[in-house]
Amino acid sequence: MEMRKKKILFAIESLSGGGAEKVLSTILNHINCDKFEIGLFSLLDSGVNKENIPSHIKYHYALPEKGSNSWLYRIKYKLIYSILPLSIVYRWFVPKGYDVEVAFIEGFITKLFSKSPKSRKIAWVHVDLALFPWTINEGIYASVEDEIKAYSRYSKIITVSKTVSDNFKATYGLENTVIYNPIDAKDILKKSLKESGLPENGRIRIISVGRLVYQKSYDRLLNAFCKLLKDGADAELIILGEGNEREELQHMASSLGISDRVIFGGFKKNPYCFMKASDIFVCSSRFEGFSLVIAEAMVTGLPIVSTNCSGPNELLDDGRFGLLVDNDEQSIYNGLKQLAFDATARKEYSEKSLERAADFDLGRVIKSIETLLSSSTDA
């Protein structure tokens, strides 16, 4: 007699180009579909990762793309985010019939699914909410106590690094389990061999990938890079990503007189070929959770310079596998200077990146997730 597949619903706010959305895409593409029947619920039917949903995944959404039917979008948006109690939003818009529900990102989705009557619910936390309480800052929760109530309704909470885990427990008083983000190294290496279109100009090419938002601290990076150029470094900086600070950052680069050495490349479906064509990867973030992009850069063999924050310090093993610097502008500059002027150091840290990348076992992480989902189903 064939056993019934366990039905799992993953939920996210949109399928945009962020790290959590990319991680979810990796999970959906590698989870064992012989064991699980997977559904995906996105509040917004939009985002670049939408095209990465496997055909066997049952896809549901609440809000149509904004441009497709603007009046319907506006009405539903107000109902969901402003007017209706979340218990009603859950009842009206969320698909039913699943054994386990997974709120895959902190914030509104986690609050919404906390209203689910199901006993088996999993919440995923991708950022250090203790250092960056954005869910409270943006008014999703009224207070830490309000957020604790929501998380307390989940049977399991997953965090993406030990530091995030420890800080979450200290702040919210709730037990949680660490599962590192899965990295598809084979796919990264395959895509890294594509042509980037970047010219060979002999300059030291420094690259960073991430959303153009306060968290990523590109303002500090631009100042640090400006100092590096004043030191005489023949270098250029490539920043791949989009965000609400783009115009401000471009203006800043112009004001510093470094626009000819800074490329704002926008969002790239394949950033790996750009990494492969670069010499140094820099993460200037004020805070992180796991920093998927550092792990991806290490797979391509890039030497890493990163600020010391949650996630990167674990990935780099407190500086064993990359240059971990203090979380300030001067230290970012010092780290870039150390590698930009020392080809031997770059080679050594490149080898360390490749050594560390061997630890990112996709199969092991997916197996941990499958075990979690199997043990989280109703009896």
Short mmCIF file of C-alpha atoms in Angstrom, two decimals:
data_model
loop_
_atom_site.label_atom_id
_atom_site.label_comp_id
_atom_site.label_asym_id
_atom_site.label_seq_id
_atom_site.Cartn_x
_atom_site.Cartn_y
_atom_site.Cartn_z
CA MET A 1 0.00 0.00 0.00
CA GLU A 2 1.43 3.34 -1.08
CA MET A 3 1.91 5.81 1.76
CA ARG A 4 0.24 9.18 1.47
CA LYS A 5 2.65 11.98 0.74
CA LYS A 6 2.94 14.58 3.47
CA LYS A 7 1.54 17.90 2.32
CA ILE A 8 3.73 20.92 3.06
CA LEU A 9 2.86 24.57 2.37
CA PHE A 10 5.70 27.06 2.20
CA ALA A 11 4.62 30.70 2.52
CA ILE A 12 6.47 33.90 1.64
CA GLU A 13 5.50 37.49 0.98
CA SER A 14 6.86 37.70 -2.56
CA LEU A 15 9.33 35.93 -4.85
CA SER A 16 11.68 38.89 -5.20
CA GLY A 17 15.44 38.71 -5.62
CA GLY A 18 16.35 38.58 -1.93
CA GLY A 19 18.38 35.91 -0.17
CA ALA A 20 15.46 34.20 1.58
CA GLU A 21 13.55 33.95 -1.70
CA LYS A 22 16.59 32.39 -3.40
CA VAL A 23 17.01 29.91 -0.53
CA LEU A 24 13.37 28.90 -0.83
CA SER A 25 13.82 28.39 -4.56
CA THR A 26 16.77 26.07 -3.87
CA ILE A 27 14.74 24.07 -1.35
CA LEU A 28 11.77 23.71 -3.70
CA ASN A 29 14.03 22.49 -6.50
CA HIS A 30 15.78 19.83 -4.42
CA ILE A 31 13.29 18.54 -1.87
CA ASN A 32 12.17 14.92 -2.43
CA CYS A 33 8.85 15.12 -4.27
CA ASP A 34 8.37 11.36 -3.76
CA LYS A 35 8.03 12.00 -0.01
CA PHE A 36 6.26 15.36 0.01
CA GLU A 37 3.50 17.13 -1.86
CA ILE A 38 4.67 20.74 -1.82
CA GLY A 39 2.63 23.90 -2.13
CA LEU A 40 3.90 27.46 -2.30
CA PHE A 41 1.84 30.45 -1.18
CA SER A 42 3.08 33.94 -2.04
CA LEU A 43 1.08 36.95 -0.93
CA LEU A 44 2.27 38.84 -4.02
CA ASP A 45 2.31 37.14 -7.41
CA SER A 46 5.58 38.80 -8.39
CA GLY A 47 9.36 38.54 -8.25
CA VAL A 48 12.27 37.21 -10.27
CA ASN A 49 12.27 33.87 -8.41
CA LYS A 50 8.77 33.10 -9.67
CA GLU A 51 10.30 31.60 -12.80
CA ASN A 52 12.33 29.20 -10.65
CA ILE A 53 9.28 27.44 -9.19
CA PRO A 54 9.40 23.77 -10.31
CA SER A 55 6.42 22.61 -12.33
CA HIS A 56 5.39 19.98 -9.75
CA ILE A 57 4.92 22.64 -7.03
CA LYS A 58 1.34 23.80 -6.46
CA TYR A 59 1.56 27.57 -6.62
CA HIS A 60 -0.97 29.85 -4.88
CA TYR A 61 -1.06 33.61 -4.43
CA ALA A 62 -3.37 36.24 -2.93
CA LEU A 63 -2.50 39.45 -4.80
CA PRO A 64 -2.18 39.54 -8.60
CA GLU A 65 0.70 41.41 -10.17
CA LYS A 66 0.15 45.11 -9.63
CA GLY A 67 -0.10 46.03 -13.29
CA SER A 68 -2.36 43.18 -14.36
CA ASN A 69 -5.52 44.45 -12.68
CA SER A 70 -4.75 47.56 -10.67
CA TRP A 71 -8.16 48.08 -9.07
CA LEU A 72 -8.38 44.47 -7.88
CA TYR A 73 -4.82 44.69 -6.59
CA ARG A 74 -5.55 47.89 -4.61
CA ILE A 75 -8.72 46.49 -3.05
CA LYS A 76 -7.12 43.18 -2.03
CA TYR A 77 -3.97 44.94 -0.80
CA LYS A 78 -5.98 47.18 1.56
CA LEU A 79 -8.08 44.26 2.75
CA ILE A 80 -5.02 42.16 3.55
CA TYR A 81 -2.65 44.74 4.97
CA SER A 82 -4.97 47.33 6.53
CA ILE A 83 -8.63 46.41 6.98
CA LEU A 84 -9.29 42.76 7.75
CA PRO A 85 -8.24 40.99 10.97
CA LEU A 86 -5.44 38.56 10.13
CA SER A 87 -7.55 35.59 11.19
CA ILE A 88 -9.98 36.53 8.38
CA VAL A 89 -7.12 37.12 5.91
CA TYR A 90 -5.85 33.62 6.71
CA ARG A 91 -9.31 32.10 6.31
CA TRP A 92 -10.07 33.85 3.00
CA PHE A 93 -6.75 33.83 1.18
CA VAL A 94 -4.54 30.98 2.41
CA PRO A 95 -4.97 27.55 0.73
CA LYS A 96 -6.02 24.74 3.06
CA GLY A 97 -5.48 21.00 3.26
CA TYR A 98 -1.78 20.93 4.15
CA ASP A 99 -0.25 18.94 7.01
CA VAL A 100 2.46 21.49 7.80
CA GLU A 101 2.62 25.23 7.15
CA VAL A 102 5.98 26.97 6.88
CA ALA A 103 6.18 30.75 7.26
CA PHE A 104 9.49 31.08 5.45
CA ILE A 105 10.33 34.67 6.32
CA GLU A 106 9.97 36.82 9.40
CA GLY A 107 7.51 39.71 9.40
CA PHE A 108 3.99 39.86 7.99
CA ILE A 109 3.87 36.24 6.77
CA THR A 110 4.92 34.94 10.19
CA LYS A 111 2.29 37.08 11.88
CA LEU A 112 -0.38 35.97 9.38
CA PHE A 113 0.31 32.25 9.77
CA SER A 114 0.40 32.55 13.54
CA LYS A 115 -3.39 32.90 13.17
CA SER A 116 -3.62 29.44 11.57
CA PRO A 117 -5.48 26.84 13.68
CA LYS A 118 -3.02 24.14 12.58
CA SER A 119 -0.89 22.71 15.36
CA ARG A 120 2.06 22.02 13.04
CA LYS A 121 3.56 25.33 11.94
CA ILE A 122 7.20 26.26 11.33
CA ALA A 123 8.64 29.79 11.35
CA TRP A 124 11.94 30.56 9.56
CA VAL A 125 14.12 33.46 10.77
CA HIS A 126 16.73 34.75 8.30
CA VAL A 127 18.03 37.88 10.05
CA ASP A 128 19.27 38.80 13.50
CA LEU A 129 16.11 40.37 14.89
CA ALA A 130 17.90 41.26 18.11
CA LEU A 131 20.29 43.59 16.27
CA PHE A 132 17.83 44.64 13.59
CA PRO A 133 14.24 44.56 14.88
CA TRP A 134 12.83 45.64 11.52
CA THR A 135 9.52 43.86 12.13
CA ILE A 136 8.86 46.20 15.06
CA ASN A 137 10.44 49.26 13.42
CA GLU A 138 8.06 48.89 10.47
CA GLY A 139 5.03 48.45 12.71
CA ILE A 140 4.25 44.81 11.87
CA TYR A 141 4.37 44.12 15.59
CA ALA A 142 3.59 46.66 18.31
CA SER A 143 6.30 45.34 20.63
CA VAL A 144 8.65 42.44 21.34
CA GLU A 145 5.90 40.96 23.51
CA ASP A 146 3.50 41.10 20.55
CA GLU A 147 6.06 39.30 18.37
CA ILE A 148 6.71 36.68 21.06
CA LYS A 149 2.97 35.87 21.08
CA ALA A 150 3.09 35.19 17.33
CA TYR A 151 6.21 32.99 17.48
CA SER A 152 4.83 31.13 20.50
CA ARG A 153 2.06 29.73 18.29
CA TYR A 154 4.61 27.87 16.12
CA SER A 155 5.59 24.29 16.87
CA LYS A 156 9.12 24.87 15.54
CA ILE A 157 11.31 27.92 14.87
CA ILE A 158 14.27 27.67 12.47
CA THR A 159 17.18 30.11 12.49
CA VAL A 160 19.92 30.25 9.86
CA SER A 161 23.03 30.62 12.02
CA LYS A 162 24.16 29.99 15.57
CA THR A 163 24.53 33.69 16.33
CA VAL A 164 21.01 34.41 15.09
CA SER A 165 19.82 31.45 17.15
CA ASP A 166 21.50 32.61 20.37
CA ASN A 167 20.30 36.21 19.97
CA PHE A 168 16.77 35.07 19.12
CA LYS A 169 16.59 32.96 22.25
CA ALA A 170 18.01 35.77 24.40
CA THR A 171 15.54 38.31 23.01
CA TYR A 172 12.39 36.20 22.67
CA GLY A 173 13.04 33.46 25.20
CA LEU A 174 12.07 30.81 22.65
CA GLU A 175 13.89 27.62 21.70
CA ASN A 176 14.89 27.28 18.05
CA THR A 177 16.84 25.02 15.73
CA VAL A 178 19.69 26.06 13.42
CA ILE A 179 19.58 24.92 9.79
CA TYR A 180 22.09 26.61 7.50
CA ASN A 181 20.90 27.82 4.12
CA PRO A 182 21.40 25.30 1.31
CA ILE A 183 23.95 26.21 -1.37
CA ASP A 184 23.71 24.66 -4.84
CA ALA A 185 27.44 24.66 -5.59
CA LYS A 186 27.12 22.77 -8.89
CA ASP A 187 24.65 25.31 -10.24
CA ILE A 188 26.80 28.23 -9.07
CA LEU A 189 29.93 26.83 -10.73
CA LYS A 190 28.05 26.12 -13.96
CA LYS A 191 26.68 29.66 -14.13
CA SER A 192 30.04 31.18 -13.17
CA LEU A 193 31.50 29.92 -16.46
CA LYS A 194 29.14 32.12 -18.51
CA GLU A 195 30.47 35.32 -20.05
CA SER A 196 30.12 38.36 -17.80
CA GLY A 197 30.86 40.94 -20.49
CA LEU A 198 33.26 42.74 -18.16
CA PRO A 199 36.35 44.04 -19.99
CA GLU A 200 39.87 42.98 -19.10
CA ASN A 201 41.38 46.27 -17.91
CA GLY A 202 44.05 45.13 -15.47
CA ARG A 203 42.33 46.73 -12.48
CA ILE A 204 41.73 45.00 -9.16
CA ARG A 205 38.02 44.24 -9.37
CA ILE A 206 36.11 44.36 -6.09
CA ILE A 207 32.53 43.08 -6.12
CA SER A 208 29.60 43.16 -3.73
CA VAL A 209 26.14 41.70 -4.25
CA GLY A 210 23.03 42.65 -2.30
CA ARG A 211 20.01 44.91 -2.02
CA LEU A 212 20.76 48.63 -2.02
CA VAL A 213 19.39 49.18 1.48
CA TYR A 214 20.68 50.47 4.83
CA GLN A 215 21.48 46.97 6.08
CA LYS A 216 24.10 46.38 3.39
CA SER A 217 25.96 49.60 4.27
CA TYR A 218 27.05 50.56 0.77
CA ASP A 219 27.50 54.15 1.97
CA ARG A 220 30.40 52.99 4.15
CA LEU A 221 31.74 50.84 1.32
CA LEU A 222 31.83 53.79 -1.10
CA ASN A 223 33.77 55.90 1.41
CA ALA A 224 36.20 53.05 2.06
CA PHE A 225 36.67 52.47 -1.67
CA CYS A 226 37.28 56.19 -2.21
CA LYS A 227 40.11 56.06 0.36
CA LEU A 228 41.54 53.02 -1.41
CA LEU A 229 41.70 54.89 -4.71
CA LYS A 230 43.39 57.84 -2.98
CA ASP A 231 46.03 55.37 -1.79
CA GLY A 232 46.82 54.72 -5.43
CA ALA A 233 45.01 51.42 -5.91
CA ASP A 234 44.14 50.75 -9.55
CA ALA A 235 40.76 49.28 -8.67
CA GLU A 236 37.09 49.30 -9.59
CA LEU A 237 34.00 48.45 -7.55
CA ILE A 238 31.01 46.53 -8.89
CA ILE A 239 27.78 46.55 -6.88
CA LEU A 240 25.04 44.21 -8.09
CA GLY A 241 21.54 44.68 -6.73
CA GLU A 242 18.57 47.02 -6.55
CA GLY A 243 16.97 48.89 -3.68
CA ASN A 244 15.61 52.14 -2.37
CA GLU A 245 19.07 53.66 -1.83
CA ARG A 246 20.23 53.36 -5.44
CA GLU A 247 19.76 57.01 -6.41
CA GLU A 248 21.33 58.21 -3.16
CA LEU A 249 24.34 55.91 -3.57
CA GLN A 250 24.89 56.94 -7.19
CA HIS A 251 24.79 60.59 -6.12
CA MET A 252 27.27 59.78 -3.33
CA ALA A 253 29.68 58.12 -5.79
CA SER A 254 29.44 61.21 -8.00
CA SER A 255 30.07 63.56 -5.05
CA LEU A 256 33.14 61.53 -4.06
CA GLY A 257 34.42 61.74 -7.63
CA ILE A 258 34.59 57.98 -8.09
CA SER A 259 31.70 57.39 -10.51
CA ASP A 260 34.11 56.26 -13.22
CA ARG A 261 35.36 53.49 -10.92
CA VAL A 262 32.01 52.30 -9.52
CA ILE A 263 29.56 50.20 -11.52
CA PHE A 264 25.99 49.88 -10.25
CA GLY A 265 25.05 46.80 -12.23
CA GLY A 266 21.49 46.31 -10.95
CA PHE A 267 19.98 42.93 -10.17
CA LYS A 268 21.54 40.02 -12.07
CA LYS A 269 19.95 36.59 -12.40
CA ASN A 270 23.47 35.24 -12.72
CA PRO A 271 25.86 37.18 -10.47
CA TYR A 272 28.31 34.28 -10.42
CA CYS A 273 29.97 35.03 -13.75
CA PHE A 274 30.65 38.54 -12.41
CA MET A 275 32.13 37.02 -9.25
CA LYS A 276 34.31 34.76 -11.35
CA ALA A 277 35.63 37.80 -13.23
CA SER A 278 36.47 39.63 -9.99
CA ASP A 279 39.38 39.59 -7.54
CA ILE A 280 37.83 40.37 -4.13
CA PHE A 281 34.36 39.97 -2.65
CA VAL A 282 33.35 42.45 0.03
CA CYS A 283 30.42 42.28 2.46
CA SER A 284 30.04 45.63 4.22
CA SER A 285 26.77 44.78 6.00
CA ARG A 286 25.82 46.31 9.32
CA PHE A 287 24.03 43.06 10.17
CA GLU A 288 23.22 39.73 8.50
CA GLY A 289 21.61 36.38 9.24
CA PHE A 290 23.53 33.84 7.19
CA SER A 291 24.83 35.89 4.23
CA LEU A 292 24.03 33.53 1.41
CA VAL A 293 26.02 35.64 -1.02
CA ILE A 294 29.28 35.19 0.93
CA ALA A 295 28.86 31.42 0.75
CA GLU A 296 28.15 31.69 -2.99
CA ALA A 297 31.22 33.88 -3.53
CA MET A 298 33.36 31.33 -1.70
CA VAL A 299 32.15 28.62 -4.07
CA THR A 300 33.57 30.67 -6.97
CA GLY A 301 36.91 30.95 -5.12
CA LEU A 302 36.77 34.66 -4.34
CA PRO A 303 38.78 35.89 -1.34
CA ILE A 304 36.39 37.46 1.17
CA VAL A 305 36.49 40.71 3.14
CA SER A 306 33.52 40.95 5.50
CA THR A 307 32.38 42.95 8.47
CA ASN A 308 32.06 40.98 11.68
CA CYS A 309 28.34 40.31 12.15
CA SER A 310 25.95 37.36 12.55
CA GLY A 311 26.37 34.78 9.79
CA PRO A 312 29.60 35.99 8.18
CA ASN A 313 31.58 35.35 11.37
CA GLU A 314 30.36 31.74 11.34
CA LEU A 315 30.88 31.26 7.61
CA LEU A 316 34.43 32.61 7.91
CA ASP A 317 34.99 30.76 11.21
CA ASP A 318 36.00 33.98 12.99
CA GLY A 319 38.51 34.86 10.27
CA ARG A 320 39.95 31.44 9.48
CA PHE A 321 38.47 31.33 5.96
CA GLY A 322 38.30 35.03 5.10
CA LEU A 323 39.30 38.48 6.26
CA LEU A 324 36.85 39.39 9.05
CA VAL A 325 37.04 43.07 9.98
CA ASP A 326 35.41 45.23 12.61
CA ASN A 327 31.98 46.58 11.68
CA ASP A 328 32.96 50.14 10.79
CA GLU A 329 34.06 52.15 7.77
CA GLN A 330 37.77 52.36 8.66
CA SER A 331 37.99 48.59 9.13
CA ILE A 332 36.29 47.94 5.77
CA TYR A 333 38.92 50.19 4.18
CA ASN A 334 41.76 48.43 6.03
CA GLY A 335 40.54 45.03 4.85
CA LEU A 336 40.22 46.12 1.23
CA LYS A 337 43.65 47.74 1.36
CA GLN A 338 45.23 44.58 2.77
CA LEU A 339 43.98 42.43 -0.12
CA ALA A 340 44.11 45.01 -2.94
CA PHE A 341 47.85 45.54 -2.53
CA ASP A 342 48.82 41.93 -1.78
CA ALA A 343 48.34 39.36 -4.56
CA THR A 344 49.80 36.61 -2.37
CA ALA A 345 47.20 37.28 0.34
CA ARG A 346 44.44 37.22 -2.27
CA LYS A 347 45.64 33.82 -3.48
CA GLU A 348 45.78 32.46 0.07
CA TYR A 349 42.28 33.65 0.91
CA SER A 350 40.99 32.33 -2.41
CA GLU A 351 42.26 28.87 -1.46
CA LYS A 352 40.64 29.23 1.97
CA SER A 353 37.32 30.13 0.32
CA LEU A 354 37.42 26.98 -1.79
CA GLU A 355 38.33 24.92 1.28
CA ARG A 356 35.35 26.31 3.19
CA ALA A 357 33.00 25.90 0.22
CA ALA A 358 33.51 22.15 0.42
CA ASP A 359 31.51 22.26 3.68
CA PHE A 360 28.38 23.56 1.94
CA ASP A 361 26.83 20.17 1.32
CA LEU A 362 23.48 20.72 -0.40
CA GLY A 363 22.34 17.15 0.16
CA ARG A 364 23.01 17.27 3.91
CA VAL A 365 21.06 20.51 4.41
CA ILE A 366 18.11 19.32 2.32
CA LYS A 367 18.06 16.08 4.31
CA SER A 368 17.89 18.13 7.54
CA ILE A 369 14.94 20.07 6.14
CA GLU A 370 13.17 16.87 5.03
CA THR A 371 13.67 15.38 8.51
CA LEU A 372 12.23 18.54 10.03
CA LEU A 373 9.17 18.40 7.78
CA SER A 374 8.62 14.69 8.40
CA SER A 375 8.78 15.09 12.18
CA SER A 376 6.56 18.16 12.11
CA THR A 377 3.49 16.50 10.66
CA ASP A 378 0.36 15.67 12.59
CA ALA A 379 0.17 12.16 13.97
#
